[in-house]
């Protein structure tokens, strides 16, 4: 074979012929109607982009090889052609891609909470594109800026804890009806100073706060007798 383009003229080329063409130029894979696994692998080994040009059935070995690339190699491949992303299923590679460019998440089909959370960690703008954000996304949002808790109607325990870790004043922005005992417990366990924002803290919550620091006692409204005795 003098030129790799000759493969196009051969009807049902043998594996040997396919390999010969691909070795001359990896792009020859795009001219083969039904490339064998060996031919696909040979093309991929020369250039990762070959995965985009395989006709009539991509072999599993290529998908596995793509998802085994390191972050740098995948980034190089994506810089050459972002369409390669559609074959990436390795969550760690996807996260690495998002860390390099958060907008990539919008190109990932059915991106889940974990990937959107990674995008939010990189840029708060990502929140504008999330429909019905789950807990992981909301945690990432308040970790980035605790003030975002004001936008969350009924934050979960995990979200409150994440926000309070950033600033204990975050509890002030959780509506009273959503300050359930688990939320209160999480808040005072994370930062005992949150007790000052609780008008009717249960004895259990009060005790949790003073266990963290007896200085919490002076911030408790209507301390129980057991709490008074503990702090005496």
Tab-separated table of C-alpha atoms in Angstrom:
chain	number	residue	atom	x	y	z
A	1	UNK	CA	0.000	0.000	0.000
A	2	UNK	CA	1.576	3.218	-1.233
A	3	UNK	CA	-0.902	5.600	0.395
A	4	UNK	CA	-3.257	5.273	3.343
A	5	UNK	CA	-6.104	6.622	1.198
A	6	UNK	CA	-6.041	3.433	-0.886
A	7	UNK	CA	-7.924	1.671	1.902
A	8	UNK	CA	-11.048	3.504	0.783
A	9	UNK	CA	-11.005	1.664	-2.543
A	10	UNK	CA	-10.770	-1.784	-0.949
A	11	UNK	CA	-14.092	-3.470	-0.300
A	12	UNK	CA	-14.085	-5.365	3.009
A	13	UNK	CA	-10.364	-4.865	3.704
A	14	UNK	CA	-8.647	-7.492	5.815
A	15	UNK	CA	-7.370	-6.645	9.265
A	16	UNK	CA	-3.850	-6.679	7.880
A	17	UNK	CA	-4.793	-4.111	5.234
A	18	UNK	CA	-6.574	-1.960	7.815
A	19	UNK	CA	-3.544	-2.000	10.080
A	20	UNK	CA	-1.252	-1.141	7.205
A	21	UNK	CA	-3.339	1.912	6.309
A	22	UNK	CA	-3.706	3.078	9.894
A	23	UNK	CA	0.022	2.773	10.510
A	24	UNK	CA	0.597	5.082	7.545
A	25	UNK	CA	-1.913	7.580	8.947
A	26	UNK	CA	-4.257	7.196	11.908
A	27	UNK	CA	-6.938	9.132	10.027
A	28	UNK	CA	-7.313	6.142	7.723
A	29	UNK	CA	-9.675	4.749	10.372
A	30	UNK	CA	-12.284	7.215	9.083
A	31	UNK	CA	-12.204	5.525	5.658
A	32	UNK	CA	-12.856	2.009	6.947
A	33	UNK	CA	-16.519	1.024	7.176
A	34	UNK	CA	-16.088	-1.749	9.730
A	35	UNK	CA	-12.708	-1.386	11.413
A	36	UNK	CA	-11.519	-4.270	13.553
A	37	UNK	CA	-10.657	-3.796	17.198
A	38	UNK	CA	-6.968	-4.048	16.377
A	39	UNK	CA	-7.245	-1.318	13.733
A	40	UNK	CA	-9.187	0.925	16.117
A	41	UNK	CA	-6.564	0.452	18.820
A	42	UNK	CA	-3.722	1.157	16.408
A	43	UNK	CA	-5.330	4.425	15.322
A	44	UNK	CA	-6.117	5.441	18.903
A	45	UNK	CA	-2.531	4.779	19.989
A	46	UNK	CA	-1.368	7.275	17.390
A	47	UNK	CA	-4.004	9.894	18.158
A	48	UNK	CA	-6.768	9.898	20.743
A	49	UNK	CA	-8.961	11.806	18.281
A	50	UNK	CA	-9.312	8.575	16.313
A	51	UNK	CA	-12.129	7.604	18.642
A	52	UNK	CA	-14.285	10.246	16.949
A	53	UNK	CA	-13.853	8.736	13.490
A	54	UNK	CA	-14.638	5.076	14.062
A	55	UNK	CA	-17.607	3.940	11.981
A	56	UNK	CA	-20.178	1.294	12.799
A	57	UNK	CA	-19.335	0.384	16.347
A	58	UNK	CA	-16.707	1.631	18.720
A	59	UNK	CA	-14.989	-1.235	20.516
A	60	UNK	CA	-15.111	-1.322	24.306
A	61	UNK	CA	-11.315	-1.399	24.470
A	62	UNK	CA	-11.153	2.138	23.063
A	63	UNK	CA	-13.675	3.452	25.582
A	64	UNK	CA	-11.678	1.823	28.353
A	65	UNK	CA	-8.431	3.271	27.036
A	66	UNK	CA	-9.914	6.764	26.808
A	67	UNK	CA	-11.202	6.630	30.373
A	68	UNK	CA	-7.817	5.442	31.582
A	69	UNK	CA	-6.027	8.551	30.292
A	70	UNK	CA	-4.479	10.917	32.810
A	71	UNK	CA	-5.899	14.422	33.301
A	72	UNK	CA	-3.291	16.115	31.099
A	73	UNK	CA	-3.759	13.720	28.186
A	74	UNK	CA	-7.534	14.088	28.273
A	75	UNK	CA	-7.259	17.864	28.446
A	76	UNK	CA	-5.002	17.869	25.387
A	77	UNK	CA	-7.496	15.696	23.519
A	78	UNK	CA	-10.411	17.919	24.529
A	79	UNK	CA	-8.560	21.047	23.499
A	80	UNK	CA	-8.210	19.513	20.045
A	81	UNK	CA	-11.879	18.509	19.883
A	82	UNK	CA	-14.333	18.917	22.796
A	83	UNK	CA	-16.625	16.302	21.226
A	84	UNK	CA	-14.410	13.632	22.710
A	85	UNK	CA	-16.135	14.372	26.014
A	86	UNK	CA	-19.154	12.310	24.974
A	87	UNK	CA	-17.108	9.140	25.367
A	88	UNK	CA	-15.746	10.006	28.818
A	89	UNK	CA	-17.478	8.233	31.696
A	90	UNK	CA	-14.717	8.292	34.311
A	91	UNK	CA	-16.060	10.721	36.976
A	92	UNK	CA	-12.581	11.769	38.072
A	93	UNK	CA	-11.619	12.694	34.510
A	94	UNK	CA	-14.869	14.614	34.124
A	95	UNK	CA	-14.215	16.516	37.344
A	96	UNK	CA	-10.699	17.341	36.186
A	97	UNK	CA	-12.123	18.674	32.924
A	98	UNK	CA	-14.612	20.813	34.840
A	99	UNK	CA	-11.861	22.151	37.082
A	100	UNK	CA	-10.037	23.275	33.958
A	101	UNK	CA	-13.186	24.857	32.501
A	102	UNK	CA	-16.419	24.762	34.486
A	103	UNK	CA	-18.520	25.414	31.375
A	104	UNK	CA	-17.645	21.913	30.186
A	105	UNK	CA	-20.334	20.592	32.538
A	106	UNK	CA	-22.995	21.987	30.223
A	107	UNK	CA	-21.748	19.688	27.474
A	108	UNK	CA	-21.932	16.562	29.608
A	109	UNK	CA	-25.123	14.649	28.925
A	110	UNK	CA	-27.123	14.025	32.093
A	111	UNK	CA	-24.444	15.521	34.342
A	112	UNK	CA	-25.343	14.633	37.922
A	113	UNK	CA	-25.166	16.561	41.177
A	114	UNK	CA	-21.552	15.646	41.790
A	115	UNK	CA	-20.377	17.158	38.514
A	116	UNK	CA	-22.533	20.267	38.901
A	117	UNK	CA	-21.188	20.675	42.436
A	118	UNK	CA	-17.667	20.635	40.999
A	119	UNK	CA	-18.688	23.315	38.511
A	120	UNK	CA	-20.157	25.466	41.294
A	121	UNK	CA	-16.925	25.159	43.268
A	122	UNK	CA	-15.112	26.622	40.281
A	123	UNK	CA	-17.572	29.398	39.486
A	124	UNK	CA	-20.814	30.543	41.100
A	125	UNK	CA	-22.177	31.292	37.612
A	126	UNK	CA	-22.735	27.562	37.210
A	127	UNK	CA	-25.692	27.825	39.588
A	128	UNK	CA	-27.645	29.672	36.918
A	129	UNK	CA	-27.693	26.557	34.785
A	130	UNK	CA	-28.647	23.964	37.405
A	131	UNK	CA	-32.234	22.795	37.421
A	132	UNK	CA	-33.435	21.594	40.795
A	133	UNK	CA	-30.020	21.534	42.491
A	134	UNK	CA	-29.491	18.661	44.885
A	135	UNK	CA	-27.798	18.676	48.266
A	136	UNK	CA	-24.261	18.326	46.897
A	137	UNK	CA	-24.731	21.369	44.672
A	138	UNK	CA	-26.210	23.436	47.500
A	139	UNK	CA	-23.392	22.455	49.856
A	140	UNK	CA	-20.872	23.538	47.222
A	141	UNK	CA	-22.744	26.820	46.807
A	142	UNK	CA	-22.722	27.761	50.509
A	143	UNK	CA	-19.133	26.595	50.883
A	144	UNK	CA	-18.258	29.062	48.165
A	145	UNK	CA	-20.411	31.826	49.672
A	146	UNK	CA	-22.380	31.191	52.844
A	147	UNK	CA	-24.751	34.034	51.959
A	148	UNK	CA	-26.285	31.774	49.340
A	149	UNK	CA	-28.207	30.076	52.126
A	150	UNK	CA	-30.612	33.005	51.892
A	151	UNK	CA	-31.690	31.624	48.501
A	152	UNK	CA	-32.471	28.155	49.856
A	153	UNK	CA	-35.993	27.717	51.174
A	154	UNK	CA	-35.502	24.573	53.234
A	155	UNK	CA	-31.790	23.824	53.650
A	156	UNK	CA	-30.827	20.342	54.772
A	157	UNK	CA	-28.683	19.590	57.791
A	158	UNK	CA	-25.631	19.175	55.547
A	159	UNK	CA	-26.235	22.531	53.851
A	160	UNK	CA	-26.673	24.354	57.169
A	161	UNK	CA	-23.524	22.776	58.553
A	162	UNK	CA	-21.558	23.811	55.474
A	163	UNK	CA	-22.840	27.391	55.696
A	164	UNK	CA	-22.290	27.711	59.443
A	165	UNK	CA	-18.725	26.470	59.024
A	166	UNK	CA	-18.150	29.492	56.804
A	167	UNK	CA	-19.945	31.914	59.117
A	168	UNK	CA	-22.116	31.129	62.150
A	169	UNK	CA	-24.413	34.034	61.222
A	170	UNK	CA	-25.685	31.850	58.380
A	171	UNK	CA	-28.201	30.318	60.785
A	172	UNK	CA	-29.946	33.682	61.032
A	173	UNK	CA	-31.049	33.272	57.442
A	174	UNK	CA	-32.683	29.896	57.932
A	175	UNK	CA	-36.397	30.510	58.455
A	176	UNK	CA	-37.691	29.621	61.911
A	177	UNK	CA	-40.074	26.975	60.545
A	178	UNK	CA	-37.139	25.188	58.944
A	179	UNK	CA	-34.940	25.285	62.034
A	180	UNK	CA	-35.778	21.738	62.946
A	181	UNK	CA	-34.035	20.138	65.890
A	182	UNK	CA	-31.601	18.223	63.625
A	183	UNK	CA	-30.735	21.522	61.909
A	184	UNK	CA	-30.287	23.253	65.278
A	185	UNK	CA	-28.126	20.423	66.564
A	186	UNK	CA	-25.954	20.512	63.466
A	187	UNK	CA	-25.576	24.269	63.750
A	188	UNK	CA	-24.522	24.415	67.421
A	189	UNK	CA	-22.306	21.371	66.969
A	190	UNK	CA	-20.540	23.192	64.144
A	191	UNK	CA	-20.373	26.515	65.979
A	192	UNK	CA	-21.803	26.865	69.487
A	193	UNK	CA	-22.387	30.588	68.986
A	194	UNK	CA	-25.414	29.696	66.833
A	195	UNK	CA	-27.373	29.096	70.035
A	196	UNK	CA	-27.977	32.843	70.337
A	197	UNK	CA	-30.240	32.734	67.265
A	198	UNK	CA	-32.512	30.050	68.691
A	199	UNK	CA	-35.462	31.404	70.660
A	200	UNK	CA	-36.820	28.069	71.845
A	201	UNK	CA	-33.918	25.694	71.736
A	202	UNK	CA	-34.695	22.337	73.273
A	203	UNK	CA	-32.737	21.121	76.275
A	204	UNK	CA	-30.950	18.698	73.987
A	205	UNK	CA	-29.777	21.538	71.712
A	206	UNK	CA	-28.843	23.736	74.684
A	207	UNK	CA	-26.817	20.919	76.192
A	208	UNK	CA	-25.039	20.325	72.898
A	209	UNK	CA	-24.027	23.992	72.783
A	210	UNK	CA	-22.626	24.068	76.326
A	211	UNK	CA	-20.837	20.785	75.714
A	212	UNK	CA	-19.016	22.587	72.930
A	213	UNK	CA	-18.253	25.529	75.232
A	214	UNK	CA	-19.664	26.647	78.566
A	215	UNK	CA	-19.445	30.182	77.198
A	216	UNK	CA	-22.562	29.283	75.240
A	217	UNK	CA	-24.581	29.420	78.462
A	218	UNK	CA	-24.751	33.204	78.526
A	219	UNK	CA	-26.181	33.167	74.992
A	220	UNK	CA	-29.006	30.722	75.750
A	221	UNK	CA	-32.483	32.145	76.070
A	222	UNK	CA	-34.384	30.356	78.822
A	223	UNK	CA	-31.815	27.675	79.713
A	224	UNK	CA	-33.239	24.486	81.181
A	225	UNK	CA	-32.561	23.485	84.770
A	226	UNK	CA	-30.304	20.657	83.619
A	227	UNK	CA	-28.235	23.092	81.551
A	228	UNK	CA	-28.022	25.526	84.466
A	229	UNK	CA	-26.804	22.715	86.694
A	230	UNK	CA	-24.253	21.588	84.120
A	231	UNK	CA	-22.817	25.110	83.834
A	232	UNK	CA	-22.931	25.922	87.540
